[in-house]
Amino acid sequence: MKNFEVLQFRILFIIAAIWNLIGAVYGYFNTELVYFHFFGRELTDPLIYAIYQGAWGTTLVYIFGYLIVAYNPSKHSGIVIVGGIGKLGFAIKLLQLYQSNLAHPIVFIVILGDFLFSLLFFYYFYSLYRAKLSIL
């Protein structure tokens, strides 16, 4: 990859870390409120609470993953594979929940953001391939 592309991907993964930071801090530390905004229901079941908060905790961990990738985008593509699958899967699941009338329209902020990152991550892999760099 050219130096300009490396810089672009560093910026991309820093922005991805910030995106996760904003969502995860809000979701992890305001779990009941986020759940209510997303699904219009009180979060009273302690098991569902733990699972939902844990999902936001996983999102918090990925902040560090994306910062590692930002440090050296040519080397840490495995993190991007797992993060990209997570982003795409979460966007699809939220869309399904919305279409089933189980989620409110506010979830489209996450759906659009995560889908956009998935597309940008796909471009990242295309750039690695084009530069004949190892994807793994």
PDB file of C-alpha atoms in Angstrom:
ATOM      1  CA  MET A   1       0.000   0.000   0.000  1.00  0.00           C
ATOM      2  CA  LYS A   2       1.089   3.528  -0.663  1.00  0.00           C
ATOM      3  CA  ASN A   3       1.835   5.863   2.233  1.00  0.00           C
ATOM      4  CA  PHE A   4      -1.317   7.855   1.519  1.00  0.00           C
ATOM      5  CA  GLU A   5      -3.449   4.702   1.711  1.00  0.00           C
ATOM      6  CA  VAL A   6      -1.798   3.653   4.970  1.00  0.00           C
ATOM      7  CA  LEU A   7      -2.621   7.082   6.397  1.00  0.00           C
ATOM      8  CA  GLN A   8      -6.232   6.782   5.212  1.00  0.00           C
ATOM      9  CA  PHE A   9      -6.594   3.395   6.881  1.00  0.00           C
ATOM     10  CA  ARG A  10      -4.995   4.630  10.086  1.00  0.00           C
ATOM     11  CA  ILE A  11      -7.585   7.390  10.180  1.00  0.00           C
ATOM     12  CA  LEU A  12     -10.370   4.907   9.345  1.00  0.00           C
ATOM     13  CA  PHE A  13      -9.477   2.630  12.240  1.00  0.00           C
ATOM     14  CA  ILE A  14      -9.102   5.511  14.675  1.00  0.00           C
ATOM     15  CA  ILE A  15     -12.593   6.655  13.649  1.00  0.00           C
ATOM     16  CA  ALA A  16     -13.842   3.056  14.055  1.00  0.00           C
ATOM     17  CA  ALA A  17     -12.399   3.026  17.585  1.00  0.00           C
ATOM     18  CA  ILE A  18     -14.113   6.331  18.378  1.00  0.00           C
ATOM     19  CA  TRP A  19     -17.410   5.041  16.912  1.00  0.00           C
ATOM     20  CA  ASN A  20     -17.180   1.999  19.178  1.00  0.00           C
ATOM     21  CA  LEU A  21     -16.171   4.156  22.135  1.00  0.00           C
ATOM     22  CA  ILE A  22     -19.218   6.397  21.794  1.00  0.00           C
ATOM     23  CA  GLY A  23     -21.666   3.510  21.432  1.00  0.00           C
ATOM     24  CA  ALA A  24     -20.063   1.173  23.937  1.00  0.00           C
ATOM     25  CA  VAL A  25     -19.608   3.682  26.744  1.00  0.00           C
ATOM     26  CA  TYR A  26     -23.218   4.732  26.355  1.00  0.00           C
ATOM     27  CA  GLY A  27     -24.447   1.129  26.081  1.00  0.00           C
ATOM     28  CA  TYR A  28     -22.274  -0.366  28.812  1.00  0.00           C
ATOM     29  CA  PHE A  29     -22.728   2.328  31.432  1.00  0.00           C
ATOM     30  CA  ASN A  30     -26.367   3.177  30.589  1.00  0.00           C
ATOM     31  CA  THR A  31     -27.478  -0.338  29.712  1.00  0.00           C
ATOM     32  CA  GLU A  32     -31.112   0.009  30.770  1.00  0.00           C
ATOM     33  CA  LEU A  33     -31.569   3.352  29.020  1.00  0.00           C
ATOM     34  CA  VAL A  34     -30.053   2.165  25.737  1.00  0.00           C
ATOM     35  CA  TYR A  35     -32.150  -0.977  25.848  1.00  0.00           C
ATOM     36  CA  PHE A  36     -35.263   1.122  26.401  1.00  0.00           C
ATOM     37  CA  HIS A  37     -34.385   3.504  23.530  1.00  0.00           C
ATOM     38  CA  PHE A  38     -33.641   0.641  21.149  1.00  0.00           C
ATOM     39  CA  PHE A  39     -36.503  -1.676  22.044  1.00  0.00           C
ATOM     40  CA  GLY A  40     -39.079   0.368  23.976  1.00  0.00           C
ATOM     41  CA  ARG A  41     -39.076  -2.061  26.892  1.00  0.00           C
ATOM     42  CA  GLU A  42     -37.864  -1.988  30.449  1.00  0.00           C
ATOM     43  CA  LEU A  43     -34.800  -4.131  31.051  1.00  0.00           C
ATOM     44  CA  THR A  44     -35.838  -6.007  34.174  1.00  0.00           C
ATOM     45  CA  ASP A  45     -34.542  -9.547  33.590  1.00  0.00           C
ATOM     46  CA  PRO A  46     -31.089  -9.848  35.213  1.00  0.00           C
ATOM     47  CA  LEU A  47     -29.951 -12.468  32.697  1.00  0.00           C
ATOM     48  CA  ILE A  48     -30.902 -10.338  29.678  1.00  0.00           C
ATOM     49  CA  TYR A  49     -29.288  -7.358  31.416  1.00  0.00           C
ATOM     50  CA  ALA A  50     -26.010  -9.248  31.824  1.00  0.00           C
ATOM     51  CA  ILE A  51     -26.044 -10.501  28.223  1.00  0.00           C
ATOM     52  CA  TYR A  52     -26.901  -7.086  26.772  1.00  0.00           C
ATOM     53  CA  GLN A  53     -24.301  -5.294  28.887  1.00  0.00           C
ATOM     54  CA  GLY A  54     -21.780  -7.983  27.944  1.00  0.00           C
ATOM     55  CA  ALA A  55     -22.403  -7.329  24.263  1.00  0.00           C
ATOM     56  CA  TRP A  56     -21.571  -3.668  24.843  1.00  0.00           C
ATOM     57  CA  GLY A  57     -18.493  -4.803  26.788  1.00  0.00           C
ATOM     58  CA  THR A  58     -17.333  -6.705  23.716  1.00  0.00           C
ATOM     59  CA  THR A  59     -17.779  -3.522  21.730  1.00  0.00           C
ATOM     60  CA  LEU A  60     -15.571  -1.733  24.260  1.00  0.00           C
ATOM     61  CA  VAL A  61     -12.812  -4.315  23.741  1.00  0.00           C
ATOM     62  CA  TYR A  62     -12.835  -3.685  20.002  1.00  0.00           C
ATOM     63  CA  ILE A  63     -11.762  -0.102  20.637  1.00  0.00           C
ATOM     64  CA  PHE A  64      -8.335  -1.498  21.458  1.00  0.00           C
ATOM     65  CA  GLY A  65      -8.425  -3.814  18.456  1.00  0.00           C
ATOM     66  CA  TYR A  66      -9.078  -0.983  16.035  1.00  0.00           C
ATOM     67  CA  LEU A  67      -6.332   1.108  17.638  1.00  0.00           C
ATOM     68  CA  ILE A  68      -3.919  -1.798  17.115  1.00  0.00           C
ATOM     69  CA  VAL A  69      -4.922  -1.934  13.448  1.00  0.00           C
ATOM     70  CA  ALA A  70      -4.501   1.849  13.167  1.00  0.00           C
ATOM     71  CA  TYR A  71      -0.928   1.473  14.392  1.00  0.00           C
ATOM     72  CA  ASN A  72      -0.073  -0.907  11.531  1.00  0.00           C
ATOM     73  CA  PRO A  73      -2.912  -1.457   9.036  1.00  0.00           C
ATOM     74  CA  SER A  74      -0.846  -3.829   6.889  1.00  0.00           C
ATOM     75  CA  LYS A  75      -0.243  -6.267   9.738  1.00  0.00           C
ATOM     76  CA  HIS A  76      -3.400  -6.716  11.805  1.00  0.00           C
ATOM     77  CA  SER A  77      -6.063  -7.683   9.292  1.00  0.00           C
ATOM     78  CA  GLY A  78      -7.346 -10.555  11.441  1.00  0.00           C
ATOM     79  CA  ILE A  79      -8.783  -8.042  13.887  1.00  0.00           C
ATOM     80  CA  VAL A  80     -10.571  -6.356  10.989  1.00  0.00           C
ATOM     81  CA  ILE A  81     -12.043  -9.666   9.813  1.00  0.00           C
ATOM     82  CA  VAL A  82     -13.564 -10.379  13.217  1.00  0.00           C
ATOM     83  CA  GLY A  83     -14.632  -6.749  13.759  1.00  0.00           C
ATOM     84  CA  GLY A  84     -16.143  -6.516  10.287  1.00  0.00           C
ATOM     85  CA  ILE A  85     -18.127  -9.720  10.761  1.00  0.00           C
ATOM     86  CA  GLY A  86     -19.364  -8.363  14.085  1.00  0.00           C
ATOM     87  CA  LYS A  87     -20.371  -5.018  12.616  1.00  0.00           C
ATOM     88  CA  LEU A  88     -22.152  -6.548   9.651  1.00  0.00           C
ATOM     89  CA  GLY A  89     -23.856  -9.176  11.814  1.00  0.00           C
ATOM     90  CA  PHE A  90     -25.014  -6.602  14.363  1.00  0.00           C
ATOM     91  CA  ALA A  91     -26.358  -4.315  11.626  1.00  0.00           C
ATOM     92  CA  ILE A  92     -28.273  -7.188  10.042  1.00  0.00           C
ATOM     93  CA  LYS A  93     -29.695  -8.353  13.384  1.00  0.00           C
ATOM     94  CA  LEU A  94     -30.845  -4.839  14.321  1.00  0.00           C
ATOM     95  CA  LEU A  95     -32.472  -4.485  10.900  1.00  0.00           C
ATOM     96  CA  GLN A  96     -34.281  -7.790  11.425  1.00  0.00           C
ATOM     97  CA  LEU A  97     -35.456  -6.647  14.856  1.00  0.00           C
ATOM     98  CA  TYR A  98     -36.694  -3.372  13.376  1.00  0.00           C
ATOM     99  CA  GLN A  99     -38.533  -5.168  10.558  1.00  0.00           C
ATOM    100  CA  SER A 100     -40.162  -7.420  13.164  1.00  0.00           C
ATOM    101  CA  ASN A 101     -41.376  -4.324  15.051  1.00  0.00           C
ATOM    102  CA  LEU A 102     -39.130  -5.202  17.997  1.00  0.00           C
ATOM    103  CA  ALA A 103     -36.753  -2.238  17.658  1.00  0.00           C
ATOM    104  CA  HIS A 104     -37.323   1.495  17.287  1.00  0.00           C
ATOM    105  CA  PRO A 105     -36.083   3.605  14.349  1.00  0.00           C
ATOM    106  CA  ILE A 106     -33.184   4.928  16.459  1.00  0.00           C
ATOM    107  CA  VAL A 107     -31.381   1.653  15.712  1.00  0.00           C
ATOM    108  CA  PHE A 108     -30.816   2.950  12.178  1.00  0.00           C
ATOM    109  CA  ILE A 109     -27.993   5.088  13.533  1.00  0.00           C
ATOM    110  CA  VAL A 110     -26.156   1.888  14.441  1.00  0.00           C
ATOM    111  CA  ILE A 111     -27.330  -0.005  11.352  1.00  0.00           C
ATOM    112  CA  LEU A 112     -26.085   2.659   8.940  1.00  0.00           C
ATOM    113  CA  GLY A 113     -22.856   3.288  10.836  1.00  0.00           C
ATOM    114  CA  ASP A 114     -21.894  -0.365  11.170  1.00  0.00           C
ATOM    115  CA  PHE A 115     -22.878  -1.125   7.586  1.00  0.00           C
ATOM    116  CA  LEU A 116     -20.738   1.789   6.371  1.00  0.00           C
ATOM    117  CA  PHE A 117     -17.780   0.517   8.386  1.00  0.00           C
ATOM    118  CA  SER A 118     -18.320  -2.960   6.906  1.00  0.00           C
ATOM    119  CA  LEU A 119     -18.072  -1.496   3.407  1.00  0.00           C
ATOM    120  CA  LEU A 120     -14.951   0.471   4.312  1.00  0.00           C
ATOM    121  CA  PHE A 121     -13.399  -2.648   5.829  1.00  0.00           C
ATOM    122  CA  PHE A 122     -14.143  -4.508   2.595  1.00  0.00           C
ATOM    123  CA  TYR A 123     -12.293  -1.747   0.724  1.00  0.00           C
ATOM    124  CA  TYR A 124      -9.404  -2.157   3.179  1.00  0.00           C
ATOM    125  CA  PHE A 125      -9.152  -5.850   2.220  1.00  0.00           C
ATOM    126  CA  TYR A 126      -9.383  -4.983  -1.455  1.00  0.00           C
ATOM    127  CA  SER A 127      -6.486  -2.565  -0.965  1.00  0.00           C
ATOM    128  CA  LEU A 128      -4.419  -5.250   0.765  1.00  0.00           C
ATOM    129  CA  TYR A 129      -5.158  -7.634  -2.095  1.00  0.00           C
ATOM    130  CA  ARG A 130      -4.332  -5.014  -4.720  1.00  0.00           C
ATOM    131  CA  ALA A 131      -1.009  -4.295  -2.997  1.00  0.00           C
ATOM    132  CA  LYS A 132      -0.320  -8.063  -2.916  1.00  0.00           C
ATOM    133  CA  LEU A 133      -0.123  -8.016   0.880  1.00  0.00           C
ATOM    134  CA  SER A 134      -1.145 -10.981   2.976  1.00  0.00           C
ATOM    135  CA  ILE A 135      -4.679 -10.772   4.261  1.00  0.00           C
ATOM    136  CA  LEU A 136      -3.834 -13.017   7.211  1.00  0.00           C
TER     137      LEU A 136
END
